[in-house]
CSV table of C-alpha atoms and ligand atoms in Angstrom, one decimal:
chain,number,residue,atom,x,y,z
A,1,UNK,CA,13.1,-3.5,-16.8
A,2,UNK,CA,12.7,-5.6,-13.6
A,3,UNK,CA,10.2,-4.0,-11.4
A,4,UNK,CA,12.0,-2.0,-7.8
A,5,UNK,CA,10.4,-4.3,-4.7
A,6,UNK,CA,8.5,-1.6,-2.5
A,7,UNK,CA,8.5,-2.4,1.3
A,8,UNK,CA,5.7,-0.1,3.1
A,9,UNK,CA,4.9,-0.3,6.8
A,10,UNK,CA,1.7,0.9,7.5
A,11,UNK,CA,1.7,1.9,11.0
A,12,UNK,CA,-2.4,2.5,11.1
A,13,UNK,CA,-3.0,4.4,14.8
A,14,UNK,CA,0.0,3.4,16.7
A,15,UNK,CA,3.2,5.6,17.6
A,16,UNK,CA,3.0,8.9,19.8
A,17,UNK,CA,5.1,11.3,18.1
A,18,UNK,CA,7.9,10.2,20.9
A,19,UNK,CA,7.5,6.4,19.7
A,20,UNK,CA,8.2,7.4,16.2
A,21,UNK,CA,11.1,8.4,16.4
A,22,UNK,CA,12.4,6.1,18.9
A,23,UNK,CA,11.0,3.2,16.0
A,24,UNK,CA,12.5,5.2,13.5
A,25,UNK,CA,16.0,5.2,15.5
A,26,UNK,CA,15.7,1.3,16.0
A,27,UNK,CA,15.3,0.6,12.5
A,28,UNK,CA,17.7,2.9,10.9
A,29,UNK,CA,20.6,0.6,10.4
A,30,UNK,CA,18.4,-2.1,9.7
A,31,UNK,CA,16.2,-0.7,7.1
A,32,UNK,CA,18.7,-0.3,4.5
A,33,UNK,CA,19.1,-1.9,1.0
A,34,UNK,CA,19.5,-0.6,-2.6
A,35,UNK,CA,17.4,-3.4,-4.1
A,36,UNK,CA,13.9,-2.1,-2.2
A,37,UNK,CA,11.5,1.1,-2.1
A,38,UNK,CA,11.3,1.6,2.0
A,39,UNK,CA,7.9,3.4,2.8
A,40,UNK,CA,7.1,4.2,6.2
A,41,UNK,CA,3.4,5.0,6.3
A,42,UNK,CA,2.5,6.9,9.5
A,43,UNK,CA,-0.1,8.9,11.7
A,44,UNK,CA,-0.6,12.0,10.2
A,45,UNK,CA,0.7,13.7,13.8
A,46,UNK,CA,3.8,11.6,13.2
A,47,UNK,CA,4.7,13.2,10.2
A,48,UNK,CA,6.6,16.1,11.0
A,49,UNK,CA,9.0,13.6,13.2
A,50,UNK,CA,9.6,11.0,10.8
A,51,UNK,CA,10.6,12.8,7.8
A,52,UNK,CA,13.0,14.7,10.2
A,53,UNK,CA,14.1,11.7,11.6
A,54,UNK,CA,14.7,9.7,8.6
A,55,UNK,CA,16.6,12.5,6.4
A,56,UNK,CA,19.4,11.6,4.6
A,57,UNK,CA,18.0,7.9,5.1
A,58,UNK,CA,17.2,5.6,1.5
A,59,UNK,CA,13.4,5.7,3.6
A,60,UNK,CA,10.9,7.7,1.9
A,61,UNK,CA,7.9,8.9,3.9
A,62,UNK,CA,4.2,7.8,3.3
A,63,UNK,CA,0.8,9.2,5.0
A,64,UNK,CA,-2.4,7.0,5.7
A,65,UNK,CA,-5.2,9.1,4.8
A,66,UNK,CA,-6.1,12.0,3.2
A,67,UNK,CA,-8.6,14.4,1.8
A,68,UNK,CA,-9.2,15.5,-2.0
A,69,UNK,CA,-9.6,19.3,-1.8
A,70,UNK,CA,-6.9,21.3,-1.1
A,71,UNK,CA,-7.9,23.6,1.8
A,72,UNK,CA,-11.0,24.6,3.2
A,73,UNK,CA,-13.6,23.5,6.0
A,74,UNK,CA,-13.7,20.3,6.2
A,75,UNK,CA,-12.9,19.9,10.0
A,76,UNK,CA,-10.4,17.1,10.9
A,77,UNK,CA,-9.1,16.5,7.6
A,78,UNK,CA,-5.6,16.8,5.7
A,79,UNK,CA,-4.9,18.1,2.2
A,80,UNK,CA,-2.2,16.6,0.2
A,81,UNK,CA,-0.7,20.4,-0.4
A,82,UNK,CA,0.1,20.2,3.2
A,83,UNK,CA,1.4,16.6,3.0
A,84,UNK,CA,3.5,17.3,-0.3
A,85,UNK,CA,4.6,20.5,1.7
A,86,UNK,CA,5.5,18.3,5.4
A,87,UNK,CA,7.4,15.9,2.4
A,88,UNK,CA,5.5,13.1,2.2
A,89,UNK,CA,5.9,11.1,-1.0
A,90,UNK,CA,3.4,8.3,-0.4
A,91,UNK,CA,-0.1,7.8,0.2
A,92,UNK,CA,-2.0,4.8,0.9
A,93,UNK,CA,-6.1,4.8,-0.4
A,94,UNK,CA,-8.5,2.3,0.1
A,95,UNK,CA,-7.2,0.4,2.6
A,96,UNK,CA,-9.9,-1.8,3.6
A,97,UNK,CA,-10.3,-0.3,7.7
A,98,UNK,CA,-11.1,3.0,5.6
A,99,UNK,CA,-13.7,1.1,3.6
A,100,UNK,CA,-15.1,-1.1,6.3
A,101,UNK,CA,-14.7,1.2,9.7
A,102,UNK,CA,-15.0,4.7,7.8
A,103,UNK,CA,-17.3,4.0,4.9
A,104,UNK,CA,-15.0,4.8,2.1
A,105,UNK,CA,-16.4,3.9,-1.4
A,106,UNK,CA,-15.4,3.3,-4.6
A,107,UNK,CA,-16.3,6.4,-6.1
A,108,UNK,CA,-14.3,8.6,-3.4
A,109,UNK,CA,-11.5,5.9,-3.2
A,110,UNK,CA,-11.1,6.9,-7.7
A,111,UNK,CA,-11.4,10.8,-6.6
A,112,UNK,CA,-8.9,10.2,-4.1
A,113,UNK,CA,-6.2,8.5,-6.5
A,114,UNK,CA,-7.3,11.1,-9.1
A,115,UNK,CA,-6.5,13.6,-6.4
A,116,UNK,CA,-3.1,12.2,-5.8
A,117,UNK,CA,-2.1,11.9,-9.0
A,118,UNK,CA,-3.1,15.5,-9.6
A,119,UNK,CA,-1.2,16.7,-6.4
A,120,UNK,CA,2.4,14.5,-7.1
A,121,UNK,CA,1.3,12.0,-4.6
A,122,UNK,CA,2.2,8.4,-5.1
A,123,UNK,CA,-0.6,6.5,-4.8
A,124,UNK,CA,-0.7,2.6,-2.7
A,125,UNK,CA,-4.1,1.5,-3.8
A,126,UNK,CA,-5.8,-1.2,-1.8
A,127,UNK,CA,-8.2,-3.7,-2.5
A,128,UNK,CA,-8.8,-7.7,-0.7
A,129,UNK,CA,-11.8,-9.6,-0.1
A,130,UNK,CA,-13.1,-11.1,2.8
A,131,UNK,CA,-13.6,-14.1,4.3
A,132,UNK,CA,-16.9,-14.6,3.0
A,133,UNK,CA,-16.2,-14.2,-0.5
A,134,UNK,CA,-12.9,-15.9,-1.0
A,135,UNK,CA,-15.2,-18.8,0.6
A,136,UNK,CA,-17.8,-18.3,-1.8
A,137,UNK,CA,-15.3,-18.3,-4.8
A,138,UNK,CA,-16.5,-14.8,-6.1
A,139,UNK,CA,-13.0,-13.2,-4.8
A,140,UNK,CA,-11.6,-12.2,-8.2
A,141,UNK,CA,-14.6,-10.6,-9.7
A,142,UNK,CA,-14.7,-8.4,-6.3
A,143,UNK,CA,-11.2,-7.1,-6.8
A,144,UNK,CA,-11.8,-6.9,-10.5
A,145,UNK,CA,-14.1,-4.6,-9.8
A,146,UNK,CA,-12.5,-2.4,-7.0
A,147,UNK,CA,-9.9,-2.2,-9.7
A,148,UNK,CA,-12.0,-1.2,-12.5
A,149,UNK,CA,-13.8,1.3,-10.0
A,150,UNK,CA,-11.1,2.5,-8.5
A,151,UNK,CA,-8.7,3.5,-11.6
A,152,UNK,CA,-11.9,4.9,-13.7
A,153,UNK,CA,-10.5,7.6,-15.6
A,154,UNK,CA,-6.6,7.3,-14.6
A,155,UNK,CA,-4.1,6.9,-17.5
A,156,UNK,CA,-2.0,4.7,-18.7
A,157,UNK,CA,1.3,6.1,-17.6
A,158,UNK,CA,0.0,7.1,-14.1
A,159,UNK,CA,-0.4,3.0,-13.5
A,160,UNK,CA,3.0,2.9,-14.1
A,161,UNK,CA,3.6,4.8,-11.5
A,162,UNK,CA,1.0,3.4,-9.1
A,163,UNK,CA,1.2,0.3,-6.5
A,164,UNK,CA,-1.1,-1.7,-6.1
A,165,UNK,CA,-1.5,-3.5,-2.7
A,166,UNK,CA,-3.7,-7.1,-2.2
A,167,UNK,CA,-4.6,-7.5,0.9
A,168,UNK,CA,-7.1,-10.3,1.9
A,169,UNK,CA,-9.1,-9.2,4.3
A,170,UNK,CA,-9.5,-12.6,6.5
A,171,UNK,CA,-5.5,-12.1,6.5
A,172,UNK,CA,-4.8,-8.8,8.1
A,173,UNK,CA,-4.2,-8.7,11.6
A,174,UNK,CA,-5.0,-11.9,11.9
A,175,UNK,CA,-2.1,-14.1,11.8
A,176,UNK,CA,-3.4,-16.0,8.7
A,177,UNK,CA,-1.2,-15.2,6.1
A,178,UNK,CA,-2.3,-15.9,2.6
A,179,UNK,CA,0.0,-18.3,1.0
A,180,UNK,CA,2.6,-17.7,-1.1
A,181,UNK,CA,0.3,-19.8,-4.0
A,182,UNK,CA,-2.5,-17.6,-2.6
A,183,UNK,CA,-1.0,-14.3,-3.1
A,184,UNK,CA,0.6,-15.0,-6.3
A,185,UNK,CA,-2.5,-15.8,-8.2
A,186,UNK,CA,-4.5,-12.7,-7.0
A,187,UNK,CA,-1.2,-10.6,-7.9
A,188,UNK,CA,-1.5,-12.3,-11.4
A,189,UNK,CA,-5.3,-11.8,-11.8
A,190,UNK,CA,-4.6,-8.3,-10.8
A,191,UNK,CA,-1.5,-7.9,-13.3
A,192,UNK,CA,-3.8,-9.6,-16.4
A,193,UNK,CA,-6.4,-7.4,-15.2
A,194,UNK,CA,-4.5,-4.0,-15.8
A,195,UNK,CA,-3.3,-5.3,-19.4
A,196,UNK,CA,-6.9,-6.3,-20.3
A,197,UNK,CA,-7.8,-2.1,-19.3
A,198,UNK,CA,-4.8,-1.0,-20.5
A,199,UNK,CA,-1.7,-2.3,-22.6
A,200,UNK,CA,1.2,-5.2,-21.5
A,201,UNK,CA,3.9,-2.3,-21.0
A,202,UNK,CA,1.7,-0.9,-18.4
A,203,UNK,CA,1.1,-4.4,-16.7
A,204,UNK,CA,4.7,-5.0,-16.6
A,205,UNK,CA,5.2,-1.8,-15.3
A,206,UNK,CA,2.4,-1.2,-12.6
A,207,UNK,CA,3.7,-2.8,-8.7
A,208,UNK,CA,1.7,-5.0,-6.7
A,209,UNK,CA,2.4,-5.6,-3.3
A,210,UNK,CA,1.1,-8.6,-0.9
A,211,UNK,CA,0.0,-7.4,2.6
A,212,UNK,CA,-1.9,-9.4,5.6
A,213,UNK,CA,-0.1,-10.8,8.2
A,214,UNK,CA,3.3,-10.5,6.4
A,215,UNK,CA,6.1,-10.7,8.6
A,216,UNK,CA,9.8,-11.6,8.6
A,217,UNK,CA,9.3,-15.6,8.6
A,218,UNK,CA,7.2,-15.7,5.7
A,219,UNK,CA,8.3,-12.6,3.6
A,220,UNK,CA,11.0,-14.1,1.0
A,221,UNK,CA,8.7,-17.0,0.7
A,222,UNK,CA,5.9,-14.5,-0.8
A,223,UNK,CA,8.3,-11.8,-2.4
A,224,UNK,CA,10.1,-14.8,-4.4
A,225,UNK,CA,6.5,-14.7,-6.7
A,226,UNK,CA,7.0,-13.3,-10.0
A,227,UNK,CA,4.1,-11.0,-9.7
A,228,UNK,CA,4.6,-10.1,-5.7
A,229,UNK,CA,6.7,-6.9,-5.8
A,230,UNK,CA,6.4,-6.1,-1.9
A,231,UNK,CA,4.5,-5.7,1.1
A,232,UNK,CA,2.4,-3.3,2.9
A,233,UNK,CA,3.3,-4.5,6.3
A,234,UNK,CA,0.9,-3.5,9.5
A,235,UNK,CA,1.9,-5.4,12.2
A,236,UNK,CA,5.6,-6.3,11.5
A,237,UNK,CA,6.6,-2.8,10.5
A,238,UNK,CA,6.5,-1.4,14.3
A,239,UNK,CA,9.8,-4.0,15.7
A,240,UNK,CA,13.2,-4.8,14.3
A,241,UNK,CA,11.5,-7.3,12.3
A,242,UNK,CA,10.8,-5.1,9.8
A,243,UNK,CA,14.1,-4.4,8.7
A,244,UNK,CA,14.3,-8.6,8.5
A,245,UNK,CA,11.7,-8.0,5.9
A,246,UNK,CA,13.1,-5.2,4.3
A,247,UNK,CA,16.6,-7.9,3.4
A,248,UNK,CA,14.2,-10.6,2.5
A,249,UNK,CA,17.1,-11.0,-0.1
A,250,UNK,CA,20.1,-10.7,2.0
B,301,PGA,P1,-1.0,-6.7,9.0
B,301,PGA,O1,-1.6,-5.5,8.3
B,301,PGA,O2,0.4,-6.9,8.4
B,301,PGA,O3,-0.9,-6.3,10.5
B,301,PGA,O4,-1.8,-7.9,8.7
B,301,PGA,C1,-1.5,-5.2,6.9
B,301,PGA,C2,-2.3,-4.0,6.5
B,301,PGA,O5,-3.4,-3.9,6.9
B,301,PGA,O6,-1.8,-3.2,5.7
């Protein structure tokens, strides 16, 4: 079965609750098409408003962060019971400004997509190298390992159900896209990578999405790759643009 394209914005720390749904009133016409996933990853404070805002819509709610116990002191943090119950569907882990800014590692990064499996989350894994390793040429061992890291101890038939986003570090934010060649063989790697720990079905199963500097100019280009099956979108996702990239196909 072909794999569904997933389109996720990631919003990262941008959008007052007011903003929100002002974006999510701009885009709602242009958002919409039966061949792709549309994620909107948001602020946890913008939660409440965008799944209000976008009910009844084909767009499907995601959150940016969270923590792996349920309830409890841990002061500034958010439980995916009260995500699940505010009706968020996606969550994105590992992204690599949690890794780099907040010092997320690997072994919290595999409790939290244990955690999300557990809870009914849908997890958006991240992983990407920088700069200084795609230079030095060591770029797929990294991600190999994030991977193997990462999805210790999750099953088979929770891959299927997980999406996997590449994001190159030296590419988000910054304008450089990684090209379409680029993106493509990582997407592979990664792909080869899940049938070497698991089985072929679960490789041809499992999603992988480009993200870094994607944007409505260069998006069919990179979703036209046989192992590209969407984008996490940081940038882009907060103007009209997006919903360009959303009918990348139209
Ligand atoms: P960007 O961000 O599209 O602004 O490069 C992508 C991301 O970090 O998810």
């Amino acid at each position: 079965m072909a794999r569904k394209k997933i389109i996720a914005g990631n919003w990262k720390m941008n959008m007052t609750p007011t903003q929100a749904v002002e974006l999510c009133a701009t885009l709602k016409d242009l958002v919409k098409n039966d061949d792709v996933d549309v994620v909107y990853c948001v602020p946890a404070i913008d939660i409440v408003p965008v799944v209000a805002a976008v009910k009844g819509s084909n767009v499907k709610v995601g959150a940016e962060n969270f923590y792996i116990e349920d309830k409890g002191a841990f002061t500034g943090e958010i439980s995916a019971p009260m995500l699940i119950d505010a009706g968020v569907e996606y969550i994105i882990i590992g992204h690599s400004e949690r890794r780099d800014i907040f010092g997320e590692n690997d072994i919290l990064i595999n409790a939290k997509v244990k955690k999300a499996f557990a809870a009914g989350l849908k997890p958006i894994l991240c992983c990407g190298e920088s700069l200084a390793l795609r230079k030095a040429g060591t770029y797929k061992e990294w991600i190999s390992r994030q991977i193997k890291w990462d999805l210790s101890g999750i099953t088979a038939d929770q891959v299927k159900n997980l999406v996997i986003a590449y994001e190159p570090i030296w590419a988000i934010g910054t304008g450089e896209t990684a090209t379409a060649e680029q993106a493509q063989e990582v997407c592979k790697l990664i792909r080869d990578y899940i049938a070497e720990l698991y089985d072929a079905d679960t490789a041809a199963a499992v999603r992988i999405q480009y993200g870094g500097s994607m944007n409505a100019g260069n998006a069919a280009e990179l979703l036209a790759m046989p192992d590209i099956d969407g984008g996490l979108i940081g940038g882009a996702s907060l103007k009209a643009d997006f919903g360009k990239i959303v009918n990348y196909n139209k």
